[in-house]
Amino acid sequence: MSLTRFVDLTLERVRATPVDLARLPPGAVPGSLFAGAAGVAYFLLEAARLWGEGELLDLADRWCSLGRDWASRATAADWEGLPRGFLLGEAGLLYVEALLGHARGDAGRVEAAVAKVERLASDDAGVRADIRPAEILGGASGILCAARALDARLAPGPTHRAVAAALSRARARLTAPLREALRRAPPLGPNDPLGFAHGLAGELWTLASTRDEEPGPLDPGLADLLAAAETDDEGLIYWGTRRSEISPELLGAWCVGLAGHTLLWCAAALRTRREAHLGLARRAAESTWVVRTTNPSLCCGLAGQAIALQRYASLVDDPLFRRRARDRLAHAAQILEASGDTSRLLGLWQGSLGVALVAMARRRGEHALPCLEAPGVDL
């Protein structure tokens, strides 16, 4: 099946699915970007832009409204203890609210959503004790990604100055402590998370991909991460979830595995211009290609690998890795169609929507990391 046909079928199925929280994947946080109503709304918003089907904005609004109604009653426990986070918390829902307001020409809606994002950026409460406060999934790095992506996506207009100022304040509030934390971090312990969604790799990537940052604060964390790397008998490099924990089934994942580390080392190579970092980007990309998985998803599987492989291809203009990236994405679509499992149809990061979104963007020549980067960002 072609990727275009896969996208068309996915859109057809989403249109036919009732707007109902009960239709979300099992275990979804209902208001979240990750697998909830905000994620469905974001997919439809992007489909309207990328696939030229503007009527999908109405459906996106209905899903966003459903998530907003749920969030108005939700407790911190309902957000799985991460109420302020981006992919799993309220910041993701507000991100979609702002983008939909922009698409609708509703300046008041944009301003209200951005004002709440700024408040979340200044709120240190609500972070679970078992996570790193700066992580991407539910911590400060994710909210920073949301603020800078909104800043890039909200086109100038009569009220843009106030919105841009609010986003600038949010970015400053989140960047400074992240920079200091990475500069002063003690050596990694055996149980410190190393991956992209939950650990050091994602925090370093967030700083490395902030364009106006100096590369110096990255050095201690990058050195720690490199010291935690493992190599196999063939010289392939990899990282465990933690130094004390290797999960073979997740070695290729974006969230805790090689796809995420490939994105980091590509960003580090671009930021520092060091040959050593470019070499690590290549080694991580080669290892990502070697690791096989039957998980098709953006978070844990083939669609996430496709993004990472394409990122390296763009960094060095490598046609082999461009083909590899497309092959991984096509394989993800084939697995989803062959399985016939529709229980995760509406999952953005762990379901069909994420795979279809990467395919839509790819057809337009866009290879940004969904949600965390603005469209058009490739490096």
Short mmCIF file of C-alpha atoms in Angstrom, two decimals:
data_model
loop_
_atom_site.label_atom_id
_atom_site.label_comp_id
_atom_site.label_asym_id
_atom_site.label_seq_id
_atom_site.Cartn_x
_atom_site.Cartn_y
_atom_site.Cartn_z
CA MET A 1 0.00 0.00 0.00
CA SER A 2 1.29 3.47 -0.87
CA LEU A 3 1.73 6.06 1.85
CA THR A 4 -0.82 8.30 0.10
CA ARG A 5 -3.41 5.53 0.21
CA PHE A 6 -2.62 4.89 3.87
CA VAL A 7 -3.19 8.57 4.71
CA ASP A 8 -6.48 8.65 2.78
CA LEU A 9 -7.74 5.54 4.59
CA THR A 10 -6.71 6.95 7.96
CA LEU A 11 -8.55 10.21 7.29
CA GLU A 12 -11.61 8.29 6.13
CA ARG A 13 -11.63 6.27 9.35
CA VAL A 14 -11.16 9.31 11.57
CA ARG A 15 -14.04 11.09 9.85
CA ALA A 16 -16.24 8.05 10.44
CA THR A 17 -15.33 7.79 14.14
CA PRO A 18 -17.72 9.45 16.62
CA VAL A 19 -16.26 12.35 18.60
CA ASP A 20 -16.26 10.51 21.88
CA LEU A 21 -13.58 10.01 24.55
CA ALA A 22 -14.55 6.34 24.65
CA ARG A 23 -13.04 5.99 21.16
CA LEU A 24 -9.56 6.95 22.32
CA PRO A 25 -6.89 4.25 22.70
CA PRO A 26 -6.92 2.17 25.89
CA GLY A 27 -5.30 4.00 28.80
CA ALA A 28 -5.20 7.39 27.06
CA VAL A 29 -5.07 10.57 29.12
CA PRO A 30 -8.23 12.06 27.54
CA GLY A 31 -7.06 15.65 27.18
CA SER A 32 -3.50 14.94 26.04
CA LEU A 33 -1.56 15.33 22.84
CA PHE A 34 0.03 11.95 23.36
CA ALA A 35 -3.02 9.76 22.82
CA GLY A 36 -5.97 11.95 23.75
CA ALA A 37 -8.42 14.39 22.21
CA ALA A 38 -5.77 17.10 21.80
CA GLY A 39 -3.73 14.68 19.71
CA VAL A 40 -6.68 13.93 17.42
CA ALA A 41 -7.36 17.66 17.06
CA TYR A 42 -3.71 18.34 16.25
CA PHE A 43 -3.68 15.62 13.59
CA LEU A 44 -6.81 17.05 11.96
CA LEU A 45 -5.43 20.59 12.12
CA GLU A 46 -2.26 19.45 10.35
CA ALA A 47 -4.26 17.37 7.86
CA ALA A 48 -6.23 20.49 6.94
CA ARG A 49 -2.94 22.27 6.24
CA LEU A 50 -0.95 19.46 4.62
CA TRP A 51 -3.68 17.58 2.74
CA GLY A 52 -5.67 20.65 1.67
CA GLU A 53 -8.90 19.61 3.40
CA GLY A 54 -9.98 22.71 5.29
CA GLU A 55 -13.29 21.24 6.45
CA LEU A 56 -11.30 19.10 8.87
CA LEU A 57 -10.90 22.19 11.06
CA ASP A 58 -14.50 21.78 12.21
CA LEU A 59 -13.79 18.22 13.30
CA ALA A 60 -10.56 19.34 14.95
CA ASP A 61 -12.51 21.93 16.94
CA ARG A 62 -14.98 19.31 18.13
CA TRP A 63 -12.20 17.06 19.41
CA CYS A 64 -10.42 20.01 21.02
CA SER A 65 -13.65 21.08 22.73
CA LEU A 66 -14.09 17.55 24.05
CA GLY A 67 -10.58 17.65 25.51
CA ARG A 68 -11.17 21.11 26.99
CA ASP A 69 -14.38 19.97 28.69
CA TRP A 70 -12.55 16.99 30.20
CA ALA A 71 -9.66 19.20 31.35
CA SER A 72 -12.04 21.58 33.12
CA ARG A 73 -12.90 18.72 35.51
CA ALA A 74 -9.55 16.92 35.58
CA THR A 75 -7.33 16.56 38.62
CA ALA A 76 -3.55 16.16 38.68
CA ALA A 77 -4.11 12.43 39.06
CA ASP A 78 -6.22 12.42 35.88
CA TRP A 79 -3.21 13.89 34.07
CA GLU A 80 -1.15 10.99 35.45
CA GLY A 81 0.57 13.36 37.86
CA LEU A 82 1.92 15.58 35.04
CA PRO A 83 -0.74 18.30 34.73
CA ARG A 84 1.52 21.03 33.34
CA GLY A 85 3.41 18.92 30.80
CA PHE A 86 3.30 19.18 27.02
CA LEU A 87 2.81 15.76 25.48
CA LEU A 88 0.97 14.36 28.49
CA GLY A 89 -0.37 17.49 30.23
CA GLU A 90 -2.40 20.65 29.76
CA ALA A 91 0.28 22.54 27.82
CA GLY A 92 -0.39 20.27 24.84
CA LEU A 93 -4.10 21.02 24.86
CA LEU A 94 -3.39 24.77 25.09
CA TYR A 95 -0.92 24.45 22.19
CA VAL A 96 -3.68 23.02 20.01
CA GLU A 97 -6.14 25.69 21.24
CA ALA A 98 -3.73 28.42 20.16
CA LEU A 99 -3.13 26.85 16.73
CA LEU A 100 -6.84 26.37 16.11
CA GLY A 101 -7.52 29.94 17.20
CA HIS A 102 -4.89 31.11 14.74
CA ALA A 103 -6.36 28.98 11.94
CA ARG A 104 -9.80 30.44 12.69
CA GLY A 105 -8.56 34.03 12.91
CA ASP A 106 -9.68 34.18 16.56
CA ALA A 107 -7.09 36.41 18.24
CA GLY A 108 -8.80 36.22 21.62
CA ARG A 109 -8.59 32.45 21.64
CA VAL A 110 -4.90 32.58 20.79
CA GLU A 111 -4.15 35.15 23.49
CA ALA A 112 -6.04 33.20 26.15
CA ALA A 113 -4.26 29.94 25.34
CA VAL A 114 -0.80 31.55 25.22
CA ALA A 115 -1.43 33.33 28.54
CA LYS A 116 -2.12 29.95 30.13
CA VAL A 117 1.02 28.45 28.57
CA GLU A 118 3.00 31.29 30.13
CA ARG A 119 1.48 30.53 33.53
CA LEU A 120 2.39 26.87 33.20
CA ALA A 121 5.95 27.86 32.35
CA SER A 122 6.18 29.66 35.68
CA ASP A 123 4.55 26.89 37.70
CA ASP A 124 7.00 24.48 39.29
CA ALA A 125 4.24 22.57 41.07
CA GLY A 126 2.67 19.38 39.84
CA VAL A 127 5.83 17.59 38.77
CA ARG A 128 5.96 14.00 39.94
CA ALA A 129 8.82 13.13 42.23
CA ASP A 130 9.80 10.18 40.02
CA ILE A 131 10.54 12.23 36.88
CA ARG A 132 13.24 14.72 35.94
CA PRO A 133 11.56 18.16 36.16
CA ALA A 134 13.13 19.17 32.84
CA GLU A 135 12.04 16.14 30.78
CA ILE A 136 10.19 16.50 27.48
CA LEU A 137 7.17 14.26 28.09
CA GLY A 138 5.79 15.98 31.19
CA GLY A 139 8.34 18.55 32.30
CA ALA A 140 9.86 21.91 31.43
CA SER A 141 11.59 20.93 28.17
CA GLY A 142 8.28 20.00 26.58
CA ILE A 143 6.67 23.32 27.51
CA LEU A 144 9.71 25.13 26.11
CA CYS A 145 9.25 23.25 22.83
CA ALA A 146 5.58 24.26 22.81
CA ALA A 147 6.41 27.93 23.37
CA ARG A 148 9.03 28.12 20.65
CA ALA A 149 6.91 26.18 18.14
CA LEU A 150 3.99 28.53 18.76
CA ASP A 151 6.29 31.53 18.35
CA ALA A 152 7.29 30.19 14.93
CA ARG A 153 3.78 29.23 13.84
CA LEU A 154 1.69 32.22 14.87
CA ALA A 155 2.00 34.66 11.99
CA PRO A 156 2.32 38.38 12.77
CA GLY A 157 -0.94 40.26 13.13
CA PRO A 158 -2.57 43.06 15.14
CA THR A 159 -2.20 41.21 18.44
CA HIS A 160 0.97 39.31 17.66
CA ARG A 161 3.23 41.61 19.66
CA ALA A 162 1.56 40.74 22.97
CA VAL A 163 1.47 37.01 22.16
CA ALA A 164 5.12 37.02 21.09
CA ALA A 165 6.10 38.82 24.29
CA ALA A 166 4.27 36.25 26.41
CA LEU A 167 5.97 33.39 24.57
CA SER A 168 9.35 35.09 24.93
CA ARG A 169 8.85 35.36 28.69
CA ALA A 170 7.85 31.70 28.86
CA ARG A 171 10.92 30.64 26.90
CA ALA A 172 13.23 32.67 29.11
CA ARG A 173 11.63 31.26 32.25
CA LEU A 174 12.18 27.70 31.02
CA THR A 175 15.54 28.01 29.26
CA ALA A 176 17.60 29.55 32.05
CA PRO A 177 17.10 26.79 34.66
CA LEU A 178 17.52 24.10 32.00
CA ARG A 179 20.85 25.61 30.97
CA GLU A 180 22.04 25.81 34.54
CA ALA A 181 20.85 22.30 35.40
CA LEU A 182 22.75 20.81 32.47
CA ARG A 183 25.87 22.82 33.21
CA ARG A 184 25.99 21.82 36.87
CA ALA A 185 24.58 18.31 36.66
CA PRO A 186 26.53 15.71 38.65
CA PRO A 187 27.75 12.58 36.87
CA LEU A 188 24.94 10.27 35.83
CA GLY A 189 23.93 7.62 38.31
CA PRO A 190 22.90 4.08 37.35
CA ASN A 191 19.19 4.91 37.53
CA ASP A 192 19.17 8.29 35.79
CA PRO A 193 17.09 8.11 32.59
CA LEU A 194 19.10 8.57 29.40
CA GLY A 195 16.41 8.78 26.74
CA PHE A 196 14.65 11.48 24.75
CA ALA A 197 11.14 11.62 26.17
CA HIS A 198 12.07 11.05 29.78
CA GLY A 199 15.73 11.85 30.29
CA LEU A 200 18.99 13.57 29.55
CA ALA A 201 19.03 13.11 25.75
CA GLY A 202 15.80 15.05 25.30
CA GLU A 203 16.86 17.83 27.64
CA LEU A 204 20.16 18.23 25.78
CA TRP A 205 18.32 18.21 22.43
CA THR A 206 15.94 20.92 23.65
CA LEU A 207 18.88 23.17 24.47
CA ALA A 208 20.89 22.21 21.37
CA SER A 209 17.94 22.98 19.08
CA THR A 210 17.33 26.40 20.65
CA ARG A 211 18.86 28.56 17.95
CA ASP A 212 20.08 31.47 20.07
CA GLU A 213 21.83 29.30 22.65
CA GLU A 214 25.58 29.00 22.96
CA PRO A 215 26.78 25.36 22.76
CA GLY A 216 28.99 25.48 25.87
CA PRO A 217 26.36 24.37 28.43
CA LEU A 218 25.85 21.19 26.40
CA ASP A 219 29.35 19.87 27.00
CA PRO A 220 29.01 18.29 30.48
CA GLY A 221 25.77 16.51 29.61
CA LEU A 222 27.00 15.31 26.24
CA ALA A 223 30.16 13.96 27.88
CA ASP A 224 28.09 12.16 30.52
CA LEU A 225 25.82 10.68 27.87
CA LEU A 226 28.74 9.52 25.76
CA ALA A 227 30.30 7.87 28.81
CA ALA A 228 27.05 5.93 29.28
CA ALA A 229 27.08 4.55 25.70
CA GLU A 230 27.52 0.86 24.95
CA THR A 231 28.96 -0.75 21.83
CA ASP A 232 28.38 -4.23 20.47
CA ASP A 233 30.81 -6.61 18.80
CA GLU A 234 30.27 -4.92 15.44
CA GLY A 235 30.98 -1.45 16.81
CA LEU A 236 27.37 -0.26 16.78
CA ILE A 237 26.58 2.27 19.49
CA TYR A 238 23.51 2.28 21.72
CA TRP A 239 22.16 3.51 25.03
CA GLY A 240 19.94 1.76 27.50
CA THR A 241 16.88 3.30 29.10
CA ARG A 242 19.22 3.79 32.05
CA ARG A 243 22.79 2.71 32.63
CA SER A 244 21.40 -0.12 34.73
CA GLU A 245 18.62 -1.07 32.30
CA ILE A 246 18.73 -2.31 28.71
CA SER A 247 15.36 -2.88 27.02
CA PRO A 248 16.02 -4.72 23.72
CA GLU A 249 12.46 -4.13 22.52
CA LEU A 250 12.92 -0.35 22.91
CA LEU A 251 16.46 0.05 21.58
CA GLY A 252 15.22 1.68 18.38
CA ALA A 253 12.56 3.87 19.98
CA TRP A 254 12.27 7.65 19.88
CA CYS A 255 11.24 7.87 23.53
CA VAL A 256 14.07 5.93 25.20
CA GLY A 257 16.17 4.48 22.38
CA LEU A 258 18.35 5.12 19.37
CA ALA A 259 15.95 7.22 17.31
CA GLY A 260 15.95 9.85 20.04
CA HIS A 261 19.73 9.71 20.45
CA THR A 262 20.15 10.14 16.69
CA LEU A 263 18.11 13.34 16.83
CA LEU A 264 20.23 14.60 19.72
CA TRP A 265 23.61 13.96 18.10
CA CYS A 266 22.41 15.51 14.83
CA ALA A 267 21.41 18.64 16.75
CA ALA A 268 24.71 18.63 18.66
CA ALA A 269 26.69 18.30 15.44
CA LEU A 270 24.83 21.22 13.90
CA ARG A 271 25.24 23.38 17.00
CA THR A 272 28.89 22.66 17.88
CA ARG A 273 30.27 21.96 14.37
CA ARG A 274 32.50 19.29 15.88
CA GLU A 275 33.54 16.29 13.81
CA ALA A 276 33.25 14.06 16.88
CA HIS A 277 29.57 14.91 17.22
CA LEU A 278 28.96 14.39 13.51
CA GLY A 279 30.59 10.97 13.84
CA LEU A 280 28.33 10.11 16.77
CA ALA A 281 25.29 11.21 14.74
CA ARG A 282 26.31 8.79 11.98
CA ARG A 283 26.94 5.94 14.40
CA ALA A 284 23.58 6.49 16.09
CA ALA A 285 21.80 6.64 12.70
CA GLU A 286 23.52 3.43 11.52
CA SER A 287 22.51 1.69 14.75
CA THR A 288 18.94 2.95 14.37
CA TRP A 289 18.79 1.40 10.91
CA VAL A 290 20.13 -1.94 12.13
CA VAL A 291 17.62 -2.24 15.01
CA ARG A 292 14.49 -3.99 13.78
CA THR A 293 11.04 -3.60 15.31
CA THR A 294 7.46 -4.45 14.45
CA ASN A 295 6.11 -1.47 16.41
CA PRO A 296 4.89 1.05 13.82
CA SER A 297 4.44 4.05 16.10
CA LEU A 298 6.01 7.48 16.31
CA CYS A 299 6.91 7.11 19.99
CA CYS A 300 8.32 3.60 20.17
CA GLY A 301 8.72 2.33 16.65
CA LEU A 302 9.21 2.73 12.92
CA ALA A 303 7.69 6.19 12.37
CA GLY A 304 10.00 7.62 15.01
CA GLN A 305 12.94 5.91 13.34
CA ALA A 306 11.88 7.40 10.00
CA ILE A 307 12.08 10.91 11.47
CA ALA A 308 15.53 10.21 12.97
CA LEU A 309 16.95 8.65 9.81
CA GLN A 310 15.65 11.53 7.72
CA ARG A 311 17.21 14.00 10.15
CA TYR A 312 20.63 12.47 9.63
CA ALA A 313 20.05 12.33 5.86
CA SER A 314 19.30 16.05 5.86
CA LEU A 315 22.30 16.85 8.03
CA VAL A 316 24.79 15.31 5.59
CA ASP A 317 22.68 15.20 2.39
CA ASP A 318 22.77 11.41 2.22
CA PRO A 319 20.39 9.79 -0.31
CA LEU A 320 20.88 6.33 1.24
CA PHE A 321 19.48 7.49 4.57
CA ARG A 322 16.63 9.29 2.82
CA ARG A 323 15.64 5.97 1.25
CA ARG A 324 16.01 4.23 4.58
CA ALA A 325 13.75 6.79 6.24
CA ARG A 326 11.05 6.27 3.63
CA ASP A 327 11.38 2.49 3.88
CA ARG A 328 10.82 2.60 7.65
CA LEU A 329 7.73 4.77 7.24
CA ALA A 330 6.29 2.56 4.50
CA HIS A 331 6.89 -0.50 6.68
CA ALA A 332 5.00 1.18 9.53
CA ALA A 333 1.99 1.77 7.28
CA GLN A 334 2.10 -1.82 6.02
CA ILE A 335 2.15 -3.21 9.55
CA LEU A 336 -0.84 -1.12 10.60
CA GLU A 337 -2.89 -2.14 7.58
CA ALA A 338 -1.98 -5.81 7.86
CA SER A 339 -2.84 -5.96 11.57
CA GLY A 340 -6.42 -4.74 11.15
CA ASP A 341 -6.24 -3.43 14.74
CA THR A 342 -8.21 -0.18 15.01
CA SER A 343 -8.03 0.14 18.81
CA ARG A 344 -5.18 2.65 18.49
CA LEU A 345 -6.48 4.45 15.41
CA LEU A 346 -6.80 7.75 17.27
CA GLY A 347 -3.42 7.62 19.00
CA LEU A 348 -1.05 10.35 17.86
CA TRP A 349 2.23 9.14 19.37
CA GLN A 350 1.39 5.46 19.74
CA GLY A 351 -1.18 4.92 17.02
CA SER A 352 -2.10 5.36 13.37
CA LEU A 353 -2.38 9.14 13.46
CA GLY A 354 1.31 9.65 14.10
CA VAL A 355 2.32 7.45 11.16
CA ALA A 356 -0.15 9.19 8.87
CA LEU A 357 1.01 12.62 10.04
CA VAL A 358 4.66 11.84 9.26
CA ALA A 359 3.59 10.57 5.83
CA MET A 360 1.55 13.71 5.08
CA ALA A 361 4.40 15.99 6.09
CA ARG A 362 6.91 13.96 4.09
CA ARG A 363 4.86 14.39 0.90
CA ARG A 364 5.14 18.15 1.44
CA GLY A 365 8.89 17.94 2.01
CA GLU A 366 8.54 18.57 5.76
CA HIS A 367 10.44 16.43 8.24
CA ALA A 368 9.97 18.20 11.57
CA LEU A 369 9.36 16.26 14.76
CA PRO A 370 5.56 16.49 15.23
CA CYS A 371 4.40 18.89 17.95
CA LEU A 372 7.90 19.56 19.26
CA GLU A 373 9.13 21.48 16.21
CA ALA A 374 7.44 23.95 13.92
CA PRO A 375 6.65 22.73 10.38
CA GLY A 376 9.54 23.21 8.02
CA VAL A 377 12.17 22.72 10.71
CA ASP A 378 14.40 19.87 9.63
CA LEU A 379 17.62 20.55 11.49
#
